[in-house]
Short mmCIF file of C-alpha atoms in Angstrom, two decimals:
data_model
loop_
_atom_site.label_atom_id
_atom_site.label_comp_id
_atom_site.label_asym_id
_atom_site.label_seq_id
_atom_site.Cartn_x
_atom_site.Cartn_y
_atom_site.Cartn_z
CA MET R 1238 -15.70 15.19 17.12
CA ASN R 1239 -17.93 12.29 18.05
CA THR R 1240 -16.35 8.99 19.01
CA VAL R 1241 -18.36 6.05 17.71
CA CYS R 1242 -18.41 2.75 19.60
CA MET R 1243 -18.83 -0.39 17.54
CA ASN R 1244 -21.36 -2.33 19.61
CA ASP R 1245 -22.00 -6.03 20.21
CA LEU R 1246 -18.48 -7.24 19.53
CA PRO R 1247 -17.85 -10.99 19.88
CA ALA R 1248 -14.92 -10.74 22.30
CA GLY R 1249 -12.55 -8.27 23.89
CA PRO R 1250 -13.06 -4.57 24.63
CA PRO R 1251 -15.31 -2.46 22.40
CA ILE R 1252 -13.71 -0.94 19.31
CA ARG R 1253 -14.02 2.82 18.99
CA ILE R 1254 -13.34 5.18 16.12
CA GLY R 1255 -12.85 8.94 16.37
CA SER R 1256 -10.71 11.48 18.16
CA GLY R 1257 -7.96 9.98 20.29
CA GLN R 1258 -8.69 6.43 19.12
CA PRO R 1259 -6.45 3.97 17.24
CA LEU R 1260 -6.72 3.81 13.47
CA LEU R 1261 -9.65 1.63 12.40
CA LEU R 1262 -9.19 -0.66 9.40
CA LEU R 1263 -12.05 -2.21 7.45
CA ALA R 1264 -10.41 -4.77 5.18
CA GLY R 1265 -11.15 -7.98 3.33
CA PRO R 1266 -12.12 -9.26 -0.12
CA CYS R 1267 -14.60 -7.34 -2.24
CA VAL R 1268 -17.09 -10.21 -2.14
CA LEU R 1269 -17.40 -13.51 -0.29
CA GLU R 1270 -15.83 -15.90 -2.79
CA SER R 1271 -15.50 -18.89 -0.45
CA GLY R 1272 -15.53 -19.60 3.25
CA ASP R 1273 -11.93 -20.80 3.31
CA LEU R 1274 -10.62 -17.70 1.53
CA ALA R 1275 -12.61 -15.34 3.76
CA ARG R 1276 -11.39 -17.04 6.94
CA SER R 1277 -7.74 -17.02 5.85
CA ILE R 1278 -7.87 -13.30 5.00
CA ALA R 1279 -9.64 -12.48 8.28
CA ARG R 1280 -7.09 -14.42 10.35
CA GLU R 1281 -4.09 -12.83 8.65
CA MET R 1282 -5.53 -9.32 8.84
CA LYS R 1283 -6.34 -9.80 12.51
CA ARG R 1284 -2.73 -10.86 13.20
CA ILE R 1285 -1.31 -7.91 11.27
CA CYS R 1286 -3.53 -5.37 13.00
CA ALA R 1287 -2.83 -6.82 16.44
CA ARG R 1288 0.90 -6.42 15.84
CA LEU R 1289 0.48 -2.82 14.72
CA GLY R 1290 -2.09 -1.69 17.29
CA ILE R 1291 -4.80 -1.10 14.68
CA SER R 1292 -8.48 -1.82 15.33
CA TYR R 1293 -9.72 -4.33 12.76
CA VAL R 1294 -13.10 -5.11 11.17
CA PHE R 1295 -13.49 -7.81 8.50
CA LYS R 1296 -15.33 -6.61 5.39
CA ALA R 1297 -16.84 -8.54 2.50
CA SER R 1298 -20.06 -8.25 0.53
CA PHE R 1299 -22.64 -11.02 0.57
CA ASP R 1300 -24.17 -9.61 -2.62
CA LYS R 1301 -22.63 -7.12 -5.03
CA ALA R 1302 -25.91 -5.85 -6.41
CA ASN R 1303 -24.25 -3.03 -8.37
CA ARG R 1304 -21.95 -5.01 -10.66
CA THR R 1305 -21.47 -3.60 -14.17
CA SER R 1306 -22.64 -6.70 -16.04
CA LEU R 1307 -25.50 -9.10 -15.39
CA ASP R 1308 -23.02 -11.96 -15.83
CA SER R 1309 -20.64 -10.70 -13.11
CA PHE R 1310 -20.19 -12.72 -9.92
CA ARG R 1311 -22.33 -11.23 -7.14
CA GLY R 1312 -21.56 -13.46 -4.17
CA PRO R 1313 -23.44 -16.09 -2.15
CA GLY R 1314 -26.49 -13.94 -1.44
CA LEU R 1315 -28.13 -12.62 1.71
CA GLU R 1316 -28.86 -15.71 3.81
CA LYS R 1317 -25.79 -17.80 2.95
CA GLY R 1318 -23.52 -14.76 3.08
CA LEU R 1319 -24.76 -13.64 6.49
CA ARG R 1320 -24.30 -17.17 7.85
CA LEU R 1321 -20.70 -17.13 6.67
CA LEU R 1322 -20.05 -13.67 8.10
CA GLY R 1323 -21.56 -14.80 11.40
CA ARG R 1324 -19.22 -17.81 11.54
CA ILE R 1325 -16.20 -15.63 10.80
CA ARG R 1326 -17.29 -13.25 13.57
CA GLU R 1327 -17.60 -16.05 16.10
CA GLU R 1328 -14.70 -18.31 15.08
CA ILE R 1329 -12.07 -15.63 14.45
CA GLU R 1330 -13.51 -13.15 16.95
CA VAL R 1331 -13.51 -10.11 14.71
CA PRO R 1332 -16.34 -7.65 14.07
CA VAL R 1333 -17.80 -7.72 10.55
CA VAL R 1334 -19.23 -5.22 8.08
CA SER R 1335 -21.13 -5.70 4.83
CA ASP R 1336 -23.35 -3.75 2.44
CA VAL R 1337 -27.12 -3.63 2.37
CA HIS R 1338 -28.95 -2.60 -0.78
CA GLU R 1339 -32.62 -2.81 0.22
CA VAL R 1340 -34.68 -1.91 3.26
CA ALA R 1341 -35.76 -5.55 3.54
CA GLN R 1342 -32.14 -6.63 4.11
CA VAL R 1343 -31.49 -4.37 7.09
CA GLY R 1344 -33.24 -6.39 9.78
CA LEU R 1345 -31.51 -9.66 8.94
CA ALA R 1346 -28.16 -7.93 8.47
CA ALA R 1347 -28.44 -6.20 11.86
CA GLU R 1348 -28.70 -9.61 13.56
CA VAL R 1349 -25.19 -10.50 12.34
CA LEU R 1350 -23.21 -7.40 11.39
CA ASP R 1351 -21.44 -5.01 13.74
CA ILE R 1352 -21.47 -2.31 11.07
CA ILE R 1353 -24.08 -1.86 8.35
CA GLN R 1354 -22.62 -0.25 5.25
CA ILE R 1355 -24.56 1.86 2.75
CA PRO R 1356 -22.99 1.73 -0.74
CA ALA R 1357 -22.01 5.04 -2.31
CA LEU R 1358 -24.56 4.73 -5.11
CA LEU R 1359 -27.36 4.46 -2.52
CA CYS R 1360 -26.32 7.27 -0.16
CA ARG R 1361 -29.40 9.35 -1.07
CA GLN R 1362 -31.93 6.51 -0.58
CA THR R 1363 -33.92 7.93 2.30
CA ASP R 1364 -35.80 4.78 3.30
CA LEU R 1365 -32.60 2.74 3.34
CA LEU R 1366 -30.75 5.31 5.46
CA VAL R 1367 -33.65 5.56 7.90
CA ALA R 1368 -33.93 1.77 8.25
CA ALA R 1369 -30.19 1.44 8.86
CA ALA R 1370 -30.24 4.22 11.46
CA ARG R 1371 -33.20 2.65 13.27
CA SER R 1372 -31.38 -0.69 13.50
CA GLY R 1373 -29.24 0.70 16.31
CA LYS R 1374 -26.09 -0.53 14.61
CA THR R 1375 -23.10 1.53 13.56
CA VAL R 1376 -23.70 2.71 9.99
CA ASN R 1377 -20.86 3.34 7.57
CA LEU R 1378 -22.25 5.65 4.89
CA LYS R 1379 -20.16 6.00 1.76
CA LYS R 1380 -20.20 9.32 -0.07
CA GLY R 1381 -21.63 9.03 -3.56
CA GLN R 1382 -19.26 9.53 -6.45
CA PHE R 1383 -21.75 12.10 -7.74
CA LEU R 1384 -22.01 14.21 -4.56
CA SER R 1385 -19.97 17.01 -3.09
CA PRO R 1386 -18.76 16.38 0.46
CA TRP R 1387 -20.92 19.31 1.61
CA ASP R 1388 -24.05 17.47 0.44
CA MET R 1389 -23.40 14.58 2.81
CA LYS R 1390 -24.65 16.65 5.73
CA TYR R 1391 -28.19 16.03 4.49
CA ALA R 1392 -27.69 12.27 4.50
CA VAL R 1393 -26.32 12.52 8.04
CA ALA R 1394 -29.33 14.62 9.04
CA LYS R 1395 -31.71 11.95 7.71
CA MET R 1396 -30.11 9.27 9.87
CA ARG R 1397 -29.91 11.46 12.96
CA ALA R 1398 -33.59 12.36 12.59
CA ALA R 1399 -34.32 8.61 12.56
CA GLY R 1400 -32.43 8.17 15.83
CA GLY R 1401 -29.07 7.14 14.41
CA SER R 1402 -26.13 8.10 16.59
CA ARG R 1403 -23.40 5.74 15.36
CA ILE R 1404 -22.62 7.27 11.97
CA VAL R 1405 -19.32 7.01 10.10
CA LEU R 1406 -18.67 8.58 6.69
CA THR R 1407 -16.41 7.17 3.98
CA GLU R 1408 -14.76 9.01 1.10
CA ARG R 1409 -14.26 6.89 -2.03
CA GLY R 1410 -13.55 9.36 -4.81
CA SER R 1411 -15.63 11.48 -7.17
CA SER R 1412 -16.56 10.95 -10.81
CA PHE R 1413 -14.21 12.79 -13.16
CA GLY R 1414 -15.38 12.38 -16.73
CA TYR R 1415 -16.09 8.88 -17.96
CA ASN R 1416 -14.66 5.75 -16.25
CA ASN R 1417 -12.51 7.71 -13.85
CA LEU R 1418 -12.44 8.89 -10.24
CA VAL R 1419 -10.41 11.53 -8.45
CA VAL R 1420 -10.01 12.20 -4.72
CA ASP R 1421 -10.47 15.69 -3.34
CA MET R 1422 -8.70 15.62 0.03
CA ARG R 1423 -10.81 18.59 1.16
CA ALA R 1424 -13.69 16.13 1.50
CA LEU R 1425 -12.08 14.55 4.58
CA PRO R 1426 -12.11 17.60 6.90
CA VAL R 1427 -15.42 18.77 5.41
CA MET R 1428 -17.21 15.53 6.32
CA ARG R 1429 -15.42 15.32 9.64
CA SER R 1430 -16.89 18.74 10.50
CA PHE R 1431 -20.35 17.12 10.60
CA GLY R 1432 -19.36 15.43 13.86
CA CYS R 1433 -18.78 12.02 12.27
CA PRO R 1434 -15.56 10.00 12.14
CA VAL R 1435 -14.25 9.74 8.57
CA ILE R 1436 -12.80 6.74 6.75
CA PHE R 1437 -10.85 6.82 3.51
CA ASP R 1438 -11.56 4.04 1.00
CA ALA R 1439 -8.11 3.65 -0.52
CA THR R 1440 -9.02 0.91 -2.98
CA HIS R 1441 -12.34 1.99 -4.50
CA SER R 1442 -10.83 5.45 -4.96
CA VAL R 1443 -8.51 4.03 -7.64
CA GLN R 1444 -11.32 2.18 -9.38
CA LEU R 1445 -12.14 2.89 -13.03
CA PRO R 1446 -15.92 2.33 -13.03
CA GLY R 1447 -16.91 0.33 -16.09
CA GLY R 1448 -13.41 0.92 -17.41
CA ALA R 1449 -12.74 -2.69 -18.38
CA GLY R 1450 -15.64 -3.20 -20.74
CA GLY R 1451 -18.19 -5.30 -18.86
CA SER R 1452 -16.48 -4.75 -15.53
CA SER R 1453 -14.64 -2.06 -13.59
CA GLY R 1454 -10.92 -1.57 -13.92
CA GLY R 1455 -8.52 0.01 -11.48
CA ARG R 1456 -5.04 1.45 -10.92
CA ARG R 1457 -3.69 -0.48 -7.94
CA GLU R 1458 -0.37 1.35 -7.99
CA PHE R 1459 -2.07 4.54 -6.77
CA ILE R 1460 -3.40 2.99 -3.56
CA PRO R 1461 -0.27 3.80 -1.47
CA PRO R 1462 0.10 7.49 -2.45
CA LEU R 1463 -3.59 8.20 -1.94
CA ALA R 1464 -3.64 6.37 1.39
CA ARG R 1465 -0.56 8.30 2.53
CA ALA R 1466 -2.10 11.63 1.49
CA ALA R 1467 -5.41 10.88 3.22
CA THR R 1468 -3.63 9.84 6.41
CA ALA R 1469 -1.67 13.07 6.44
CA ALA R 1470 -4.88 15.04 5.82
CA GLY R 1471 -6.46 13.44 8.89
CA ILE R 1472 -8.64 10.34 8.90
CA ASP R 1473 -10.06 8.12 11.61
CA GLY R 1474 -10.07 4.91 9.61
CA LEU R 1475 -9.10 3.20 6.40
CA PHE R 1476 -11.05 0.91 4.08
CA MET R 1477 -9.18 -1.53 1.84
CA GLU R 1478 -10.06 -4.47 -0.33
CA VAL R 1479 -7.31 -7.04 0.07
CA HIS R 1480 -6.78 -10.39 -1.62
CA PRO R 1481 -3.93 -12.94 -1.66
CA GLU R 1482 -4.09 -12.98 -5.48
CA PRO R 1483 -5.79 -9.78 -6.67
CA ASP R 1484 -5.53 -10.68 -10.34
CA GLN R 1485 -7.54 -13.82 -9.63
CA ALA R 1486 -10.21 -12.10 -7.51
CA ARG R 1487 -13.78 -12.54 -8.74
CA CYS R 1488 -14.62 -8.89 -8.09
CA ASP R 1489 -12.59 -5.65 -8.00
CA GLY R 1490 -9.24 -7.37 -8.49
CA PRO R 1491 -7.64 -4.40 -10.33
CA ASN R 1492 -8.23 -2.15 -7.32
CA SER R 1493 -7.46 -4.69 -4.57
CA TRP R 1494 -4.22 -4.58 -2.58
CA PRO R 1495 -2.11 -7.77 -2.24
CA LEU R 1496 -2.45 -9.36 1.19
CA ASP R 1497 1.31 -9.90 1.54
CA ARG R 1498 1.93 -6.15 1.07
CA VAL R 1499 -0.63 -4.89 3.56
CA GLU R 1500 1.58 -4.74 6.64
CA GLY R 1501 4.29 -2.65 4.98
CA LEU R 1502 1.75 -0.09 3.77
CA LEU R 1503 0.08 0.11 7.18
CA GLN R 1504 3.44 0.71 8.86
CA GLN R 1505 3.99 3.71 6.57
CA LEU R 1506 0.53 5.08 7.36
CA LEU R 1507 1.01 4.76 11.10
CA ALA R 1508 4.29 6.67 10.86
CA ILE R 1509 2.57 9.45 8.91
CA ARG R 1510 -0.32 9.52 11.38
CA ALA R 1511 2.06 9.86 14.30
CA ALA R 1512 3.95 12.69 12.61
CA ALA R 1513 0.81 14.56 11.50
CA GLY R 1514 -0.86 14.43 14.91
CA GLU R 1515 -4.56 14.62 15.72
CA PRO R 1516 -6.59 16.41 13.00
CA ASP R 1517 -8.37 19.56 14.02
CA ASP R 1518 -12.09 19.26 14.81
CA GLU R 1519 -13.82 22.15 13.10
#
């Protein structure tokens, strides 16, 4: 199993994900709603993870280009959003991750982000994958809801052919009929067998895409059982959207986890991880 080093961190030792490494957590609001909110979440998550011995990366989107409705809030946009992420990175001294949706965004994003994330719906976009791989940054590639885990080896091959060596894969559920997702835990060891660390997206996996009319719904109550099951199955990291008031969030509130309940859930997951031991590398 490859161990991926998150490069260019603002302070402290490099963060690594993979075999023998601490659990990595990518967590924050779905989208950058305001600077004050983003900073407060980043500070609290950093404190929680430091207490628990978890490696932490702040996540938030500068532009949610795949919202269900044209009227949905998308965020501050590329330039303003990257400036805000850069300030959070420097002021709070945490690495940051965000999504890119177009090849033209990769260069600017790579100047700020520690991890470039490819949204699940774009995981087959060859030019985007190649550009992200060539940036030299760690790339978190989310598995499409429409793909089998076995098919992700071709996406990994595209990035490796472009010189990408820091590749992480994220499972976020598979389409099951209309407006519903299910998680096949077999996907975790399958994708890990490609030589990439694997992250489980515990919050998007309970999303109901388009299930709330002009927006996506979600079943927040299923986040803990799915996160516990994925941890037992063997993961290298966890992805969570967290918010102090999920029902007031401007994006993905129904599938966001309350900030004041994060630490208790993480304690459970660490206990399961310790009991399960290191997953086998096939």
